[in-house]
Short mmCIF file of C-alpha atoms in Angstrom, two decimals:
data_model
loop_
_atom_site.label_atom_id
_atom_site.label_comp_id
_atom_site.label_asym_id
_atom_site.label_seq_id
_atom_site.Cartn_x
_atom_site.Cartn_y
_atom_site.Cartn_z
CA MET A 1 -3.16 -41.47 -17.72
CA GLU A 2 -6.83 -41.25 -15.99
CA ASP A 3 -8.16 -38.46 -15.10
CA GLU A 4 -8.16 -37.92 -11.68
CA LEU A 5 -4.52 -38.08 -12.58
CA TYR A 6 -4.24 -34.72 -14.36
CA ARG A 7 -6.38 -33.24 -11.41
CA LYS A 8 -4.25 -34.03 -9.07
CA PHE A 9 -0.80 -33.01 -10.96
CA TYR A 10 -2.45 -29.90 -11.62
CA GLU A 11 -3.69 -29.03 -8.25
CA VAL A 12 0.45 -29.70 -7.18
CA GLU A 13 2.60 -29.28 -9.88
CA THR A 14 2.93 -25.50 -8.72
CA ARG A 15 3.20 -26.73 -5.93
CA HIS A 16 5.15 -30.44 -5.06
CA TRP A 17 8.53 -30.47 -4.18
CA TRP A 18 9.34 -33.06 -6.74
CA PHE A 19 7.30 -30.76 -9.75
CA VAL A 20 9.59 -27.15 -8.42
CA ALA A 21 13.12 -29.00 -7.54
CA ARG A 22 12.91 -31.04 -11.54
CA GLN A 23 11.58 -28.04 -13.46
CA ARG A 24 14.58 -25.55 -11.83
CA ILE A 25 16.79 -27.94 -12.73
CA ILE A 26 15.64 -28.03 -15.96
CA GLU A 27 15.45 -24.51 -16.36
CA ASP A 28 18.89 -24.38 -14.98
CA LEU A 29 20.40 -26.81 -17.60
CA ILE A 30 18.89 -25.26 -20.24
CA VAL A 31 20.15 -21.89 -19.69
CA ARG A 32 23.50 -22.91 -18.29
CA LYS A 33 24.14 -25.96 -20.14
CA ALA A 34 22.03 -26.18 -23.48
CA GLY A 35 22.95 -22.68 -24.52
CA ILE A 36 19.14 -21.41 -25.52
CA GLU A 37 18.48 -18.46 -26.35
CA ARG A 38 15.57 -16.78 -25.40
CA GLY A 39 12.94 -16.51 -28.14
CA SER A 40 13.92 -19.67 -28.95
CA ARG A 41 11.13 -22.15 -30.33
CA VAL A 42 10.74 -24.75 -27.55
CA LEU A 43 8.25 -27.68 -27.77
CA ASP A 44 7.42 -30.05 -24.81
CA ILE A 45 6.14 -32.71 -25.53
CA GLY A 46 3.18 -34.27 -22.87
CA CYS A 47 3.03 -31.28 -21.67
CA GLY A 48 0.67 -32.30 -19.44
CA THR A 49 -1.06 -30.01 -17.47
CA GLY A 50 0.88 -27.15 -18.09
CA ALA A 51 2.90 -25.94 -15.42
CA VAL A 52 6.79 -26.62 -17.73
CA LEU A 53 5.03 -24.91 -20.69
CA ALA A 54 3.40 -21.79 -18.44
CA SER A 55 7.50 -21.46 -17.50
CA PHE A 56 8.62 -21.48 -20.79
CA SER A 57 5.97 -19.44 -22.95
CA GLN A 58 7.33 -16.74 -20.18
CA ARG A 59 10.85 -16.78 -22.13
CA TYR A 60 10.37 -19.01 -25.43
CA GLU A 61 8.02 -18.90 -27.99
CA ALA A 62 6.74 -21.93 -26.66
CA TYR A 63 3.54 -24.42 -27.81
CA GLY A 64 2.60 -27.78 -26.08
CA THR A 65 1.48 -31.77 -26.68
CA ASP A 66 -0.71 -33.25 -24.99
CA THR A 67 -2.99 -37.10 -26.04
CA SER A 68 -5.60 -35.88 -23.15
CA PRO A 69 -8.08 -33.41 -23.59
CA LEU A 70 -8.73 -32.99 -20.77
CA ALA A 71 -5.32 -32.16 -20.43
CA ILE A 72 -5.28 -29.35 -22.72
CA GLU A 73 -8.57 -27.96 -20.91
CA PHE A 74 -5.73 -27.78 -17.95
CA CYS A 75 -3.56 -25.51 -20.15
CA ARG A 76 -5.92 -22.97 -21.08
CA LYS A 77 -6.85 -22.72 -18.00
CA ARG A 78 -3.50 -21.02 -17.19
CA GLY A 79 -3.58 -19.53 -19.47
CA LEU A 80 -1.50 -21.13 -22.70
CA GLN A 81 -3.14 -20.72 -26.33
CA ASN A 82 0.14 -22.75 -27.90
CA ALA A 83 -1.33 -26.33 -26.29
CA TYR A 84 -2.75 -28.57 -28.44
CA GLU A 85 -4.38 -31.78 -27.86
CA GLY A 86 -3.20 -35.24 -30.22
CA THR A 87 0.34 -36.60 -31.02
CA LEU A 88 3.32 -35.06 -32.75
CA SER A 89 1.92 -36.15 -36.44
CA SER A 90 -1.25 -33.46 -35.72
CA LEU A 91 0.35 -30.77 -34.26
CA PRO A 92 -1.28 -28.04 -36.29
CA HIS A 93 2.21 -26.66 -37.46
CA PRO A 94 3.46 -28.81 -39.36
CA GLU A 95 5.82 -26.17 -40.76
CA LEU A 96 7.37 -25.14 -37.24
CA LYS A 97 10.77 -26.37 -36.13
CA PHE A 98 12.06 -26.49 -32.58
CA ASP A 99 15.43 -25.36 -31.73
CA LEU A 100 14.76 -27.35 -28.62
CA VAL A 101 12.15 -30.92 -27.41
CA LEU A 102 11.12 -31.40 -23.79
CA LEU A 103 10.32 -35.01 -23.21
CA LEU A 104 9.90 -34.78 -19.69
CA ASP A 105 9.27 -37.87 -18.24
CA VAL A 106 6.90 -39.51 -21.01
CA ILE A 107 8.93 -41.82 -23.13
CA GLU A 108 8.76 -44.51 -20.31
CA HIS A 109 4.59 -44.47 -21.60
CA ILE A 110 5.34 -45.48 -25.26
CA ASP A 111 5.25 -49.02 -26.40
CA ASP A 112 7.84 -47.86 -29.13
CA ASP A 113 9.92 -45.66 -27.22
CA VAL A 114 12.87 -45.48 -29.98
CA ALA A 115 9.39 -44.14 -32.58
CA MET A 116 9.03 -41.71 -30.58
CA LEU A 117 12.17 -40.23 -30.36
CA LYS A 118 12.10 -40.22 -33.14
CA ASP A 119 8.92 -38.39 -34.70
CA ALA A 120 10.88 -35.72 -31.38
CA SER A 121 14.54 -35.78 -33.91
CA ASN A 122 12.18 -34.88 -37.14
CA VAL A 123 10.74 -32.07 -35.83
CA LEU A 124 13.93 -30.72 -34.76
CA LYS A 125 15.92 -27.92 -36.02
CA PRO A 126 18.91 -29.37 -37.40
CA GLY A 127 21.47 -29.40 -34.57
CA GLY A 128 19.07 -28.85 -31.75
CA LEU A 129 18.42 -30.26 -28.95
CA ALA A 130 16.52 -32.26 -26.71
CA LEU A 131 16.02 -33.02 -22.91
CA ILE A 132 14.67 -36.30 -21.84
CA THR A 133 13.72 -37.64 -18.33
CA VAL A 134 12.61 -40.60 -17.44
CA PRO A 135 12.43 -42.80 -14.20
CA ALA A 136 15.27 -45.03 -12.74
CA TYR A 137 15.92 -48.73 -11.95
CA GLN A 138 13.24 -51.47 -13.04
CA PHE A 139 13.23 -53.05 -9.04
CA LEU A 140 11.93 -49.74 -7.88
CA TRP A 141 8.31 -49.99 -9.51
CA SER A 142 5.80 -48.82 -7.20
CA ARG A 143 1.79 -48.84 -7.09
CA HIS A 144 2.96 -45.42 -8.52
CA ASP A 145 3.83 -46.56 -11.61
CA THR A 146 0.55 -48.66 -12.19
CA LEU A 147 -1.30 -46.15 -11.32
CA ASN A 148 0.93 -43.91 -13.88
CA PHE A 149 0.38 -46.26 -17.31
CA HIS A 150 4.00 -46.79 -17.12
CA LYS A 151 6.13 -49.30 -19.42
CA ARG A 152 9.13 -49.74 -18.27
CA ARG A 153 12.47 -47.91 -15.36
CA TYR A 154 15.03 -47.40 -17.57
CA VAL A 155 18.94 -46.84 -16.39
CA LYS A 156 21.30 -44.84 -17.99
CA SER A 157 22.75 -47.94 -20.35
CA GLN A 158 19.19 -48.67 -21.77
CA LEU A 159 18.04 -44.46 -22.44
CA ARG A 160 21.46 -44.11 -24.25
CA GLN A 161 20.64 -47.03 -26.67
CA VAL A 162 17.03 -46.38 -27.47
CA VAL A 163 18.53 -42.76 -27.93
CA GLU A 164 20.76 -43.44 -30.33
CA GLN A 165 18.96 -45.66 -32.11
CA ALA A 166 16.43 -42.60 -32.75
CA GLY A 167 19.23 -41.07 -34.72
CA LEU A 168 20.29 -38.39 -31.68
CA LYS A 169 23.96 -37.84 -29.66
CA ILE A 170 23.89 -38.47 -26.78
CA GLU A 171 25.84 -34.90 -24.73
CA PHE A 172 24.86 -36.43 -21.79
CA ALA A 173 23.00 -38.59 -19.46
CA THR A 174 23.70 -38.96 -15.89
CA TYR A 175 20.98 -40.18 -13.14
CA PHE A 176 19.62 -37.49 -10.41
CA ASN A 177 17.40 -36.97 -7.06
CA THR A 178 20.27 -38.67 -6.26
CA PHE A 179 20.64 -37.29 -2.56
CA LEU A 180 16.81 -38.66 -1.62
CA PHE A 181 17.35 -42.34 -3.27
CA PRO A 182 18.21 -43.48 0.15
CA LEU A 183 15.01 -42.10 1.28
CA ALA A 184 12.57 -43.17 -1.70
CA LEU A 185 14.30 -46.89 -1.70
CA VAL A 186 13.12 -47.40 2.17
CA GLY A 187 9.87 -45.96 1.08
CA ARG A 188 9.98 -48.52 -1.82
CA LEU A 189 10.74 -51.14 0.33
CA PHE A 190 7.78 -50.66 2.89
CA GLU A 191 5.41 -50.36 -0.24
CA LYS A 192 6.56 -53.55 -0.75
CA LEU A 193 6.90 -55.29 2.77
CA PHE A 194 3.66 -54.31 3.66
CA GLN A 195 1.83 -53.93 -0.24
CA GLY A 196 0.73 -50.59 0.18
CA THR A 197 -2.69 -50.07 -2.11
CA THR A 198 -2.49 -46.51 -1.90
CA ASP A 199 0.28 -43.93 -4.00
CA ARG A 200 0.56 -41.06 -1.41
CA THR A 201 3.12 -39.29 -3.52
CA LEU A 202 1.41 -36.76 -5.58
CA ASP A 203 0.33 -35.88 -1.86
CA LEU A 204 1.84 -32.22 0.02
CA PRO A 205 3.68 -32.86 2.69
CA PRO A 206 4.44 -30.41 5.81
CA LYS A 207 5.47 -27.28 4.52
CA PRO A 208 8.29 -27.42 6.23
CA VAL A 209 9.28 -31.15 4.74
CA ASN A 210 7.93 -30.05 1.09
CA ALA A 211 10.58 -26.77 1.78
CA LEU A 212 13.47 -28.75 3.03
CA LEU A 213 12.81 -31.70 -0.10
CA THR A 214 12.38 -28.95 -2.18
CA ALA A 215 16.05 -27.69 -1.72
CA THR A 216 17.61 -30.77 -1.12
CA PHE A 217 16.99 -31.72 -4.77
CA SER A 218 17.14 -28.39 -6.13
CA PHE A 219 20.70 -28.34 -5.02
CA GLU A 220 20.97 -30.91 -7.77
CA LYS A 221 21.64 -28.83 -9.94
CA ASN A 222 24.61 -27.57 -9.09
CA PHE A 223 26.02 -31.11 -10.34
CA ILE A 224 24.39 -32.35 -12.94
CA GLY A 225 25.86 -31.17 -17.03
CA ASN A 226 29.21 -31.22 -14.85
CA ILE A 227 29.95 -33.91 -12.58
CA PRO A 228 27.84 -37.31 -13.53
CA LEU A 229 26.01 -38.64 -11.01
CA PRO A 230 26.22 -42.78 -10.10
CA PHE A 231 22.16 -43.35 -9.06
CA GLY A 232 18.86 -41.57 -8.15
CA LEU A 233 15.77 -41.94 -8.81
CA SER A 234 15.56 -40.43 -12.32
CA ILE A 235 18.08 -40.20 -15.43
CA ILE A 236 18.10 -37.11 -17.42
CA ALA A 237 19.89 -36.92 -20.80
CA MET A 238 20.42 -34.33 -23.61
CA ALA A 239 20.41 -34.95 -26.88
CA ARG A 240 21.18 -32.91 -30.62
CA LYS A 241 20.28 -33.30 -33.80
CA ARG A 242 22.95 -34.91 -36.01
#
């Protein structure tokens, strides 16, 4: 991604409704469904500017990797010393194996998503878990995807396929960000009809709107891992190393 996007992420990701609610869902899921105990070793692959990594570092032995030097610089500003520039093959501690790896909106950026997932599997302990999120539905492609250098958006069956091709066993997969789907669909159609040239996705809404969107999206944590949601703006999957 371009440096300007990382700067924007660093500015908003601890406040913007999408980042805040997604993190709440992920943390709830890991504690409730994955059973990852305090002190376990966790790796955030594609950790970006480090908001998720900072939160996980309070509970786990957490590490992060990102290929962007600027992203790692922002991680350092958050006081994160276990964030490293580069790919998994250049991780400074090749002997480390992890109880959990996070690939949060990462593999849609990669040409060979199966190879990326295989690399993630290789750093997992036997029986370790991978938590993966991706954007859903190619028909929702927008300027936001282009500016973020996405290669694709997924349907659930497609994500299942690439995860299983990487040798991981799916424990569950579901769409999420479901309740706000109709609103987003209208927005994407409006953008296409009027050929919008700007991406306002990362703009912070007014505080009351931001709070409402955060609460609406966060409420889905009561369903994820228990009841499959039929559609959504994203997909979340948990898979175990065989």
